[in-house]
Short mmCIF file of C-alpha atoms in Angstrom, two decimals:
data_model
loop_
_atom_site.label_atom_id
_atom_site.label_comp_id
_atom_site.label_asym_id
_atom_site.label_seq_id
_atom_site.Cartn_x
_atom_site.Cartn_y
_atom_site.Cartn_z
CA UNK A 114 -14.33 -39.12 11.97
CA UNK A 115 -18.31 -38.28 11.62
CA UNK A 116 -20.01 -37.56 14.35
CA UNK A 117 -23.65 -37.20 14.91
CA UNK A 118 -23.28 -34.62 17.61
CA UNK A 119 -25.28 -32.06 15.93
CA UNK A 120 -28.46 -33.94 15.35
CA UNK A 121 -29.88 -37.02 17.30
CA UNK A 122 -31.47 -38.63 14.53
CA UNK A 123 -29.60 -37.14 11.52
CA UNK A 124 -26.60 -39.96 11.17
CA UNK A 125 -24.02 -38.89 8.75
CA UNK A 126 -23.74 -42.31 6.24
CA UNK A 127 -20.48 -43.09 4.33
CA UNK A 128 -19.56 -40.61 1.63
CA UNK A 129 -18.65 -42.61 -1.66
CA UNK A 130 -17.07 -42.13 -4.67
CA UNK A 131 -17.26 -44.52 -7.66
CA UNK A 132 -16.80 -44.48 -11.66
CA UNK A 133 -18.67 -41.86 -12.96
CA UNK A 134 -19.48 -43.20 -16.71
CA UNK A 135 -19.23 -39.80 -18.58
CA UNK A 136 -16.18 -38.66 -18.62
CA UNK A 137 -16.59 -34.93 -17.97
CA UNK A 138 -15.92 -32.77 -14.99
CA UNK A 139 -19.50 -31.20 -15.53
CA UNK A 140 -21.75 -31.57 -12.08
CA UNK A 141 -23.82 -34.41 -12.02
CA UNK A 142 -27.81 -33.55 -12.17
CA UNK A 143 -29.30 -33.11 -8.82
CA UNK A 144 -32.00 -35.34 -7.46
CA UNK A 145 -35.04 -33.81 -5.14
CA UNK A 146 -36.97 -37.57 -4.61
CA UNK A 147 -37.70 -37.02 -0.95
CA UNK A 148 -37.79 -40.19 1.33
CA UNK A 149 -41.16 -42.19 1.66
CA UNK A 150 -40.93 -43.64 5.21
CA UNK A 151 -42.87 -46.31 5.92
CA UNK A 152 -45.50 -46.72 8.45
CA UNK A 153 -44.43 -49.16 11.19
CA UNK A 154 -47.23 -51.16 12.82
CA UNK A 155 -46.95 -50.87 16.36
CA UNK A 156 -48.83 -53.36 18.61
CA UNK A 157 -48.99 -53.21 22.46
CA UNK A 158 -51.17 -54.79 25.34
CA UNK A 159 -53.58 -52.72 27.02
CA UNK A 160 -54.92 -54.73 29.82
CA UNK A 161 -58.17 -53.46 31.70
CA UNK A 162 -58.09 -54.86 35.28
CA UNK A 163 -61.15 -55.43 37.75
CA UNK A 164 -60.60 -56.23 41.42
CA UNK A 165 -62.02 -59.68 41.86
CA UNK A 166 -63.35 -58.49 44.82
CA UNK A 167 -65.46 -55.64 43.62
CA UNK A 168 -66.87 -58.42 41.23
CA UNK A 169 -68.08 -60.39 44.14
CA UNK A 170 -68.90 -57.84 46.26
CA UNK A 171 -71.69 -56.64 43.47
CA UNK A 172 -72.68 -60.08 42.84
CA UNK A 173 -73.50 -60.47 46.77
CA UNK A 174 -75.66 -57.05 46.36
CA UNK A 175 -77.57 -57.79 43.47
CA UNK A 176 -78.49 -61.46 45.05
CA UNK A 177 -81.11 -61.78 47.46
CA UNK A 178 -80.33 -63.52 50.90
CA UNK A 179 -83.42 -65.36 50.68
CA UNK A 180 -83.69 -67.29 47.67
CA UNK A 181 -87.03 -68.55 47.74
CA UNK A 182 -89.45 -69.78 50.15
CA UNK A 183 -92.07 -72.63 50.34
CA UNK A 184 -95.63 -72.50 51.04
CA UNK A 185 -97.65 -75.36 49.99
CA UNK A 186 -100.46 -78.00 50.90
CA UNK A 187 -99.46 -81.79 50.24
CA UNK A 188 -102.14 -83.94 49.95
CA UNK A 189 -99.89 -86.85 50.37
CA UNK A 190 -97.07 -85.90 52.28
CA UNK A 191 -96.80 -89.39 54.24
CA UNK A 192 -97.89 -92.35 52.03
CA UNK A 193 -100.38 -95.07 54.05
CA UNK A 194 -98.23 -97.80 55.81
CA UNK A 195 -99.08 -100.91 54.44
CA UNK A 196 -98.49 -104.88 55.45
CA UNK A 197 -98.99 -108.29 53.50
CA UNK A 198 -100.89 -110.88 55.71
CA UNK A 199 -100.70 -114.71 54.61
CA UNK A 200 -103.28 -117.23 56.07
CA UNK A 201 -102.20 -120.30 54.34
CA UNK A 202 -99.34 -121.14 51.82
CA UNK A 203 -99.59 -123.44 49.37
CA UNK A 204 -97.08 -125.73 51.02
CA UNK A 205 -96.23 -126.16 55.02
CA UNK A 206 -93.67 -123.87 55.89
CA UNK A 207 -92.13 -122.08 58.96
CA UNK A 208 -90.39 -118.74 59.99
CA UNK A 209 -88.28 -117.39 57.16
CA UNK A 210 -88.95 -120.28 54.96
CA UNK A 211 -92.28 -119.16 54.18
CA UNK A 212 -91.04 -116.16 52.08
CA UNK A 213 -89.77 -118.66 49.18
CA UNK A 214 -93.31 -120.24 49.13
CA UNK A 215 -96.44 -118.66 47.67
CA UNK A 216 -99.27 -117.36 49.68
CA UNK A 217 -102.66 -119.41 49.06
CA UNK A 218 -105.12 -117.22 51.36
CA UNK A 219 -104.55 -113.85 52.45
CA UNK A 220 -104.25 -110.25 51.84
CA UNK A 221 -101.11 -108.24 49.83
CA UNK A 222 -100.41 -104.89 51.11
CA UNK A 223 -102.88 -104.07 53.22
CA UNK A 224 -103.57 -100.51 54.63
CA UNK A 225 -102.91 -100.24 58.31
CA UNK A 226 -102.42 -96.21 58.11
CA UNK A 227 -104.07 -93.63 55.96
CA UNK A 228 -102.16 -91.53 53.61
CA UNK A 229 -101.55 -88.07 55.85
CA UNK A 230 -101.72 -84.50 54.39
CA UNK A 231 -99.15 -81.66 55.50
CA UNK A 232 -98.36 -78.40 54.77
CA UNK A 233 -94.90 -78.09 53.70
CA UNK A 234 -93.06 -74.49 54.60
CA UNK A 235 -89.52 -73.10 54.45
CA UNK A 236 -86.97 -71.12 53.16
CA UNK A 237 -83.85 -71.20 51.11
CA UNK A 238 -81.08 -68.86 52.13
CA UNK A 239 -77.83 -68.12 50.76
CA UNK A 240 -74.23 -67.67 52.43
CA UNK A 241 -71.69 -65.20 50.81
CA UNK A 242 -70.69 -65.60 46.80
CA UNK A 243 -67.00 -66.19 46.58
CA UNK A 244 -65.16 -66.01 43.36
CA UNK A 245 -61.75 -67.21 42.71
CA UNK A 246 -60.00 -68.74 40.06
CA UNK A 247 -56.72 -68.96 37.68
CA UNK A 248 -55.97 -68.41 33.98
CA UNK A 249 -58.76 -68.22 31.78
CA UNK A 250 -61.49 -69.81 34.18
CA UNK A 251 -63.46 -68.14 37.02
CA UNK A 252 -64.74 -69.76 39.72
CA UNK A 253 -67.94 -69.34 41.90
CA UNK A 254 -69.09 -71.03 45.22
CA UNK A 255 -72.21 -70.28 47.02
CA UNK A 256 -73.39 -71.89 50.03
CA UNK A 257 -77.45 -72.55 50.46
CA UNK A 258 -78.98 -73.45 53.99
CA UNK A 259 -82.69 -74.53 53.85
CA UNK A 260 -85.18 -74.83 56.74
CA UNK A 261 -87.94 -76.32 55.71
CA UNK A 262 -90.90 -77.95 58.19
CA UNK A 263 -93.57 -80.06 57.62
CA UNK A 264 -96.87 -79.04 59.33
CA UNK A 265 -100.29 -80.61 60.44
CA UNK A 266 -98.71 -83.97 59.68
CA UNK A 267 -102.27 -85.92 59.49
CA UNK A 268 -103.40 -82.91 61.53
CA UNK A 269 -101.84 -84.20 64.40
CA UNK A 270 -97.62 -84.00 64.06
CA UNK A 271 -95.54 -81.28 62.74
CA UNK A 272 -91.50 -81.57 62.27
CA UNK A 273 -88.90 -79.24 61.11
CA UNK A 274 -85.76 -79.97 58.94
CA UNK A 275 -82.37 -78.11 57.94
CA UNK A 276 -80.94 -79.09 55.04
CA UNK A 277 -77.22 -77.58 53.31
CA UNK A 278 -75.84 -77.45 49.94
CA UNK A 279 -73.32 -75.56 47.83
CA UNK A 280 -73.43 -74.60 44.65
CA UNK A 281 -70.39 -74.51 42.19
CA UNK A 282 -69.97 -72.86 38.72
CA UNK A 283 -67.01 -73.02 36.22
CA UNK A 284 -67.41 -69.55 34.20
CA UNK A 285 -65.43 -69.02 30.84
CA UNK A 286 -65.86 -65.08 29.89
CA UNK A 287 -66.00 -64.15 26.47
CA UNK A 288 -66.48 -60.83 24.49
CA UNK A 289 -69.33 -59.82 21.78
CA UNK A 290 -67.71 -58.15 18.57
CA UNK A 291 -69.71 -55.01 20.23
CA UNK A 292 -67.75 -55.19 23.07
CA UNK A 293 -70.66 -56.35 25.15
CA UNK A 294 -69.18 -59.21 28.04
CA UNK A 295 -70.58 -62.75 27.70
CA UNK A 296 -70.23 -65.71 30.12
CA UNK A 297 -70.57 -69.34 29.51
CA UNK A 298 -71.19 -70.92 32.45
CA UNK A 299 -71.11 -74.70 33.80
CA UNK A 300 -73.03 -74.65 36.95
CA UNK A 301 -74.09 -77.15 39.43
CA UNK A 302 -74.96 -77.83 42.81
CA UNK A 303 -75.43 -80.56 45.36
CA UNK A 304 -77.04 -80.56 48.97
CA UNK A 305 -74.01 -81.90 51.35
CA UNK A 306 -77.24 -82.50 53.98
CA UNK A 307 -80.73 -83.15 51.67
CA UNK A 308 -83.62 -81.67 53.57
CA UNK A 309 -85.82 -84.35 55.42
CA UNK A 310 -88.18 -85.55 58.38
CA UNK A 311 -88.36 -88.60 60.25
CA UNK A 312 -92.41 -89.32 60.66
CA UNK A 313 -93.50 -92.52 62.19
CA UNK A 314 -90.04 -94.57 61.81
CA UNK A 315 -89.41 -93.31 58.48
CA UNK A 316 -87.22 -90.61 56.69
CA UNK A 317 -88.98 -88.46 53.91
CA UNK A 318 -86.78 -85.92 51.88
CA UNK A 319 -88.01 -82.67 50.50
CA UNK A 320 -85.08 -81.84 47.79
CA UNK A 321 -87.37 -82.53 44.77
CA UNK A 322 -89.68 -79.40 46.12
CA UNK A 323 -86.56 -77.41 46.66
CA UNK A 324 -84.80 -78.06 43.40
CA UNK A 325 -86.90 -76.39 40.77
CA UNK A 326 -86.60 -73.38 42.80
CA UNK A 327 -83.01 -73.51 43.36
CA UNK A 328 -82.05 -73.72 39.39
CA UNK A 329 -84.10 -70.46 39.01
CA UNK A 330 -81.88 -69.21 41.35
CA UNK A 331 -78.33 -70.23 39.61
CA UNK A 332 -80.07 -69.03 36.15
CA UNK A 333 -80.29 -65.98 37.49
CA UNK A 334 -76.42 -65.92 38.71
CA UNK A 335 -75.68 -66.60 35.36
CA UNK A 336 -77.61 -63.75 33.71
CA UNK A 337 -76.29 -61.23 36.52
CA UNK A 338 -72.19 -61.87 35.87
CA UNK A 339 -71.72 -60.14 32.26
CA UNK A 340 -74.11 -57.43 33.57
CA UNK A 341 -72.12 -56.79 37.07
CA UNK A 342 -68.98 -57.26 34.69
CA UNK A 343 -70.23 -54.53 32.40
CA UNK A 344 -70.46 -52.11 35.10
CA UNK A 345 -66.70 -52.83 36.08
CA UNK A 346 -65.57 -52.69 32.90
CA UNK A 347 -67.52 -50.51 30.68
CA UNK A 348 -67.35 -49.99 27.34
CA UNK A 349 -66.50 -46.08 28.01
CA UNK A 350 -63.16 -47.24 29.06
CA UNK A 351 -62.51 -48.92 25.95
CA UNK A 352 -63.53 -45.66 24.33
CA UNK A 353 -60.79 -43.66 26.15
CA UNK A 354 -58.20 -46.25 25.44
CA UNK A 355 -58.86 -45.91 21.77
CA UNK A 356 -59.32 -42.34 21.64
CA UNK A 357 -56.14 -41.03 24.12
CA UNK A 358 -54.31 -43.57 21.46
CA UNK A 359 -54.68 -40.93 18.70
CA UNK A 360 -51.65 -38.64 19.73
CA UNK A 361 -48.08 -37.17 18.61
CA UNK A 362 -45.35 -37.66 21.11
CA UNK A 363 -42.28 -35.54 21.20
CA UNK A 364 -39.27 -37.93 21.03
CA UNK A 365 -36.40 -35.15 21.03
CA UNK A 366 -36.79 -31.34 21.81
CA UNK A 367 -34.52 -29.86 19.56
CA UNK A 368 -31.25 -30.60 17.24
CA UNK A 369 -33.38 -31.75 15.48
CA UNK A 370 -37.18 -31.93 17.17
CA UNK A 371 -38.19 -35.61 15.99
CA UNK A 372 -41.98 -36.80 16.65
CA UNK A 373 -43.62 -40.16 16.62
CA UNK A 374 -47.45 -40.40 15.56
CA UNK A 375 -49.70 -42.77 16.53
CA UNK A 376 -52.65 -43.71 14.40
CA UNK A 377 -55.11 -46.54 15.95
CA UNK A 378 -56.06 -49.07 13.50
CA UNK A 379 -57.76 -51.49 15.54
CA UNK A 380 -58.79 -53.04 19.30
CA UNK A 381 -58.49 -56.72 19.41
CA UNK A 382 -59.82 -58.80 22.66
CA UNK A 383 -57.61 -61.46 23.75
CA UNK A 384 -59.47 -62.97 26.51
CA UNK A 385 -60.01 -62.76 30.22
CA UNK A 386 -57.37 -63.75 32.87
CA UNK A 387 -57.81 -64.09 36.63
CA UNK A 388 -54.45 -63.32 38.38
CA UNK A 389 -53.32 -61.96 41.77
CA UNK A 390 -56.84 -61.54 42.82
CA UNK A 391 -57.71 -59.47 39.37
CA UNK A 392 -59.78 -60.18 36.65
CA UNK A 393 -57.94 -58.73 33.70
CA UNK A 394 -59.96 -58.07 29.88
CA UNK A 395 -56.80 -58.76 27.48
CA UNK A 396 -56.65 -56.01 24.56
CA UNK A 397 -54.48 -55.46 21.58
CA UNK A 398 -53.96 -52.20 20.11
CA UNK A 399 -52.51 -51.81 16.78
CA UNK A 400 -51.47 -48.35 15.47
CA UNK A 401 -49.68 -46.96 12.94
CA UNK A 402 -46.24 -45.53 14.08
CA UNK A 403 -44.64 -42.42 12.10
CA UNK A 404 -41.79 -40.68 12.96
CA UNK A 405 -41.01 -37.01 11.51
CA UNK A 406 -37.97 -35.12 11.86
CA UNK A 407 -38.61 -31.26 12.11
CA UNK A 408 -41.76 -29.68 12.48
CA UNK A 409 -44.17 -31.07 14.70
CA UNK A 410 -47.24 -32.90 12.66
CA UNK A 411 -50.53 -32.53 12.66
CA UNK A 412 -52.46 -34.68 15.37
CA UNK A 413 -54.42 -37.66 13.67
CA UNK A 414 -58.02 -37.58 13.59
CA UNK A 415 -59.81 -39.89 15.93
CA UNK A 416 -62.36 -42.43 14.75
CA UNK A 417 -65.06 -44.54 16.57
CA UNK A 418 -63.98 -47.45 18.41
CA UNK A 419 -64.33 -50.11 16.00
CA UNK A 420 -65.76 -53.77 16.73
CA UNK A 421 -63.56 -56.21 18.10
CA UNK A 422 -61.16 -58.69 16.46
CA UNK A 423 -58.97 -61.75 17.00
CA UNK A 424 -55.39 -61.02 18.21
CA UNK A 425 -53.08 -60.90 15.67
CA UNK A 426 -49.82 -62.58 15.55
CA UNK A 427 -46.44 -60.92 16.02
CA UNK A 428 -46.65 -58.62 18.85
CA UNK A 429 -44.70 -55.78 19.68
CA UNK A 430 -44.08 -52.31 19.20
CA UNK A 431 -42.30 -50.98 16.28
CA UNK A 432 -40.72 -47.67 15.35
CA UNK A 433 -39.22 -46.63 11.74
CA UNK A 434 -36.80 -44.10 12.52
CA UNK A 435 -36.13 -41.64 9.01
CA UNK A 436 -32.57 -41.15 9.76
CA UNK A 437 -31.70 -38.45 7.20
CA UNK A 438 -28.25 -36.91 7.28
CA UNK A 439 -28.62 -33.47 5.58
CA UNK A 440 -26.00 -33.12 3.54
CA UNK A 441 -25.31 -29.54 4.76
CA UNK A 442 -24.10 -31.59 8.08
CA UNK A 443 -21.84 -33.73 5.88
CA UNK A 444 -20.12 -31.04 4.22
CA UNK A 445 -18.15 -29.90 6.82
CA UNK A 446 -17.37 -33.65 8.00
CA UNK A 447 -15.57 -33.92 4.69
CA UNK A 448 -13.72 -30.80 4.25
CA UNK A 449 -12.44 -31.20 7.89
CA UNK A 450 -10.81 -34.46 6.64
CA UNK A 451 -9.75 -33.51 3.35
CA UNK A 452 -7.68 -30.37 5.24
CA UNK A 453 -5.87 -32.92 7.53
CA UNK A 454 -4.48 -34.73 4.52
CA UNK A 455 -3.43 -31.15 2.79
CA UNK A 456 -1.31 -30.73 6.17
CA UNK A 457 1.76 -32.10 3.99
CA UNK A 458 2.02 -32.58 0.49
CA UNK A 459 0.31 -35.14 -1.22
CA UNK A 460 2.40 -37.98 -3.24
CA UNK A 461 0.74 -38.39 -6.56
CA UNK A 462 2.13 -41.04 -9.00
CA UNK A 463 4.21 -40.06 -11.97
CA UNK A 464 3.99 -36.44 -10.56
CA UNK A 465 5.52 -36.58 -7.06
CA UNK A 466 4.43 -34.63 -4.09
CA UNK A 467 2.10 -31.63 -4.56
CA UNK A 468 0.94 -28.94 -2.09
CA UNK A 469 -2.35 -29.08 -2.10
CA UNK A 470 -5.44 -27.12 -0.30
CA UNK A 471 -9.31 -28.27 -0.23
CA UNK A 472 -12.20 -25.93 -0.15
CA UNK A 473 -15.60 -26.55 0.91
CA UNK A 474 -16.84 -29.74 -0.77
CA UNK A 475 -20.47 -29.79 -2.57
CA UNK A 476 -22.59 -33.12 -1.69
CA UNK A 477 -25.90 -34.17 -3.06
CA UNK A 478 -28.17 -37.26 -4.63
CA UNK A 479 -27.90 -37.75 -8.29
CA UNK A 480 -29.46 -40.05 -10.41
CA UNK A 481 -29.02 -43.83 -10.16
CA UNK A 482 -29.12 -44.22 -6.80
CA UNK A 483 -25.49 -42.21 -6.42
CA UNK A 484 -24.13 -39.41 -4.05
CA UNK A 485 -22.44 -36.75 -6.27
CA UNK A 486 -19.83 -35.25 -4.49
CA UNK A 487 -17.63 -31.98 -5.66
CA UNK A 488 -14.43 -31.30 -4.39
CA UNK A 489 -12.98 -27.97 -4.67
CA UNK A 490 -9.23 -28.70 -5.06
CA UNK A 491 -5.95 -26.11 -5.35
CA UNK A 492 -2.42 -27.33 -5.78
CA UNK A 493 0.79 -26.09 -6.29
CA UNK A 494 3.85 -27.53 -7.64
CA UNK A 495 7.08 -26.06 -8.43
CA UNK A 496 7.38 -27.08 -12.34
CA UNK A 497 7.30 -25.51 -15.32
CA UNK A 498 5.17 -28.14 -16.97
CA UNK A 499 2.76 -28.38 -13.77
CA UNK A 500 2.82 -25.34 -11.80
CA UNK A 501 -0.66 -24.86 -10.32
CA UNK A 502 -4.55 -25.68 -10.97
CA UNK A 503 -7.58 -24.68 -9.19
CA UNK A 504 -10.76 -26.20 -9.65
CA UNK A 505 -13.56 -28.81 -8.98
CA UNK A 506 -13.67 -32.64 -9.60
CA UNK A 507 -16.87 -34.29 -9.55
CA UNK A 508 -17.21 -37.76 -8.29
CA UNK A 509 -20.12 -40.21 -8.18
CA UNK A 510 -20.96 -43.04 -5.84
CA UNK A 511 -23.17 -45.50 -4.52
CA UNK A 512 -23.26 -45.58 -0.34
CA UNK A 513 -23.86 -49.37 1.01
CA UNK A 514 -23.81 -50.95 3.75
CA UNK A 515 -24.18 -54.59 4.76
CA UNK A 516 -27.58 -55.76 5.59
CA UNK A 517 -29.02 -55.28 8.99
CA UNK A 518 -25.57 -53.18 9.68
CA UNK A 519 -24.44 -50.33 10.97
CA UNK A 520 -21.42 -50.40 9.30
CA UNK A 521 -21.20 -47.67 6.56
CA UNK A 522 -18.47 -48.22 3.90
CA UNK A 523 -16.48 -46.85 0.62
CA UNK A 524 -17.18 -49.19 -2.49
CA UNK A 525 -15.67 -48.99 -5.36
CA UNK A 526 -13.81 -45.93 -5.04
CA UNK A 527 -12.82 -44.48 -8.58
CA UNK A 528 -13.07 -41.49 -10.64
CA UNK A 529 -13.33 -42.22 -14.68
CA UNK A 530 -12.76 -38.58 -16.62
CA UNK A 531 -9.77 -37.36 -18.70
CA UNK A 532 -9.12 -34.42 -20.69
CA UNK A 533 -6.52 -32.95 -22.72
CA UNK A 534 -6.10 -29.93 -20.79
CA UNK A 535 -2.86 -30.25 -17.90
CA UNK A 536 -4.25 -28.59 -14.91
CA UNK A 537 -7.40 -30.24 -15.33
CA UNK A 538 -5.68 -33.76 -14.94
CA UNK A 539 -3.34 -32.70 -12.25
CA UNK A 540 -6.29 -32.10 -10.25
CA UNK A 541 -7.90 -35.37 -11.55
CA UNK A 542 -4.29 -37.09 -10.25
CA UNK A 543 -4.28 -35.46 -6.88
CA UNK A 544 -7.78 -36.95 -6.50
CA UNK A 545 -7.05 -40.46 -7.54
CA UNK A 546 -3.80 -40.64 -5.90
CA UNK A 547 -3.51 -43.07 -2.86
CA UNK A 548 -3.42 -40.63 -0.46
CA UNK A 549 -6.38 -39.27 -1.08
CA UNK A 550 -8.47 -42.24 -1.60
CA UNK A 551 -6.86 -43.77 1.72
CA UNK A 552 -8.12 -40.69 3.40
CA UNK A 553 -11.59 -40.87 2.07
CA UNK A 554 -11.79 -44.68 2.91
CA UNK A 555 -10.84 -44.03 6.37
CA UNK A 556 -12.80 -41.16 7.12
CA UNK A 557 -15.91 -41.94 5.24
CA UNK A 558 -16.28 -45.32 7.09
CA UNK A 559 -18.05 -45.51 10.45
CA UNK A 560 -19.97 -48.03 12.73
CA UNK A 561 -23.02 -46.10 13.81
CA UNK A 562 -24.18 -48.55 16.75
CA UNK A 563 -22.81 -46.54 19.16
CA UNK A 564 -24.76 -43.30 17.79
CA UNK A 565 -27.81 -45.32 17.29
CA UNK A 566 -27.59 -46.39 21.09
CA UNK A 567 -27.74 -43.02 22.49
CA UNK A 568 -30.54 -42.78 19.97
CA UNK A 569 -32.26 -45.78 21.75
CA UNK A 570 -31.79 -44.57 25.03
CA UNK A 571 -33.71 -40.94 23.82
CA UNK A 572 -36.41 -43.06 22.53
CA UNK A 573 -36.69 -45.44 25.75
CA UNK A 574 -36.88 -42.31 28.16
CA UNK A 575 -39.70 -40.74 25.65
CA UNK A 576 -41.80 -43.54 25.70
CA UNK A 577 -41.04 -44.77 29.43
CA UNK A 578 -44.48 -44.03 31.48
CA UNK A 579 -45.75 -41.36 28.95
CA UNK A 580 -48.66 -40.57 30.32
CA UNK A 581 -52.19 -40.21 27.75
CA UNK A 582 -54.69 -38.93 30.12
CA UNK A 583 -55.75 -41.26 32.86
CA UNK A 584 -53.66 -44.00 30.83
CA UNK A 585 -50.10 -44.73 30.97
CA UNK A 586 -48.21 -45.84 27.67
CA UNK A 587 -45.19 -47.58 28.74
CA UNK A 588 -42.49 -48.77 25.96
CA UNK A 589 -39.43 -50.97 26.66
CA UNK A 590 -37.26 -51.20 23.61
CA UNK A 591 -34.51 -54.30 23.24
CA UNK A 592 -33.61 -54.31 19.54
CA UNK A 593 -32.40 -52.28 16.97
CA UNK A 594 -32.12 -53.23 12.80
CA UNK A 595 -30.74 -51.37 10.13
CA UNK A 596 -32.06 -50.97 6.45
CA UNK A 597 -29.98 -50.29 3.56
CA UNK A 598 -28.54 -46.22 3.33
CA UNK A 599 -29.73 -44.51 0.68
CA UNK A 600 -29.15 -41.22 -1.39
CA UNK A 601 -32.35 -39.12 -1.52
CA UNK A 602 -32.82 -35.14 -2.35
CA UNK A 603 -33.03 -33.75 1.05
CA UNK A 604 -30.29 -36.01 2.64
CA UNK A 605 -28.75 -39.36 3.19
CA UNK A 606 -31.63 -42.05 4.15
CA UNK A 607 -30.37 -44.71 6.53
CA UNK A 608 -33.66 -46.60 7.59
CA UNK A 609 -33.53 -48.04 11.37
CA UNK A 610 -36.39 -49.97 12.80
CA UNK A 611 -36.67 -50.17 17.01
CA UNK A 612 -38.41 -52.59 18.48
CA UNK A 613 -39.68 -53.84 21.88
CA UNK A 614 -42.60 -54.66 23.71
CA UNK A 615 -45.05 -52.24 25.37
CA UNK A 616 -48.45 -51.84 27.18
CA UNK A 617 -50.99 -49.09 27.68
CA UNK A 618 -52.59 -49.32 31.31
CA UNK A 619 -55.64 -47.68 32.99
CA UNK A 620 -54.06 -45.50 35.71
CA UNK A 621 -56.48 -42.52 36.54
CA UNK A 622 -55.29 -39.50 37.81
CA UNK A 623 -56.43 -38.07 41.13
CA UNK A 624 -58.06 -34.92 41.37
CA UNK A 625 -56.06 -32.04 42.66
CA UNK A 626 -56.50 -31.14 46.50
CA UNK A 627 -57.63 -27.51 46.91
CA UNK A 628 -56.17 -25.67 50.09
#
């Protein structure tokens, strides 16, 4: 049985033997091609949260308590009182019936009092600005109170009125390509108690005088929201997220060392969300994820923060592992299986029982996507015709597995070689014998799902709550997919993709306390 105990990512693939088209026992040519490990595209969410209370506090600090004052002279504060007097109607009538009869002699709308001037003085103040919301919508509420006086009405009267209004805003936040916050505000207000005064039995309101000034205040709040939001979530934070993601992470310390290199490619804007009292800027970081076995790769060179772009579909964190089984690791595994087989005589068709011993095999990649295996065989038989033989028999084959399967099997196990040499023919017959073929098939068929599950545990541990300066990379992997095994120069390569979801969150380190 093959095991991956000596190397976390060096998982032994299936050793196969198949038909060698050349009828020769010469060693097949050796290939030196190396694996071209694909760079996986990984996407992680990178939310930056701001306390809604902090934004509320900043807006309250920026907006003045007294929104505006009124101090103006009105020439016509109270219009003149007028009456209509009819001395004679066109036909006789009495009481209410006269309303429908045209007036023949009289005066229409005769002024009985002159127009009265006044001085309107007052102030409009605001209460505390309140923010709330859910989903993509931010809601603002601001109570407004007014106290307005009409002084020197007709140079004899003065009256004071109070009023209340409520300002409401529905806000949709956005972002420019250069990472500047924007706000599209649908804002309105209404007087719940209009400013008005009872004068000489009539009510006069002053909302028309206050409305233009209140509209200016509303426009100022609309301008303040993006500016205050930018102060809470400065571009500096975005640049830090971007820069810290250029990193190399150790996935396994030894036997063998394994590294993950992340190279950011884009930072995408996914909108704002109001949730649990926080205003969350939703970001998606897209990076190339490369894995390396052996020495630590050089750090990727950071690049400036690019302009924002829309979110791409297919979010998720992906790692394509270059699972390479060094042939030097595989040879003793095969030797152990053959040695166990040779503990008793091997039954060879048309020859009988043969005492066999196997030396250390040789394994490497050869042409045509094949694996070359050299079996060192020593045979002893008490026979004048076939006494003993020593030599190396070369076999070739194609390692294979079903699509998306961790099970690697023997396929087309065969040897195609004939000679006129009795000793060599004995070695070939031993290699072709059902006992040897059955042992190879049994020993070299493996299900690596358990080994890869252990590998996933290692990756999970390495990528969970990984600190990157003031940020934490947290990845949860849940899926393993398997590629197709392929013999290459440096080893048998089985691509394995481990995927899941991850996020980068801002979690600044607290400064150390000096004692």
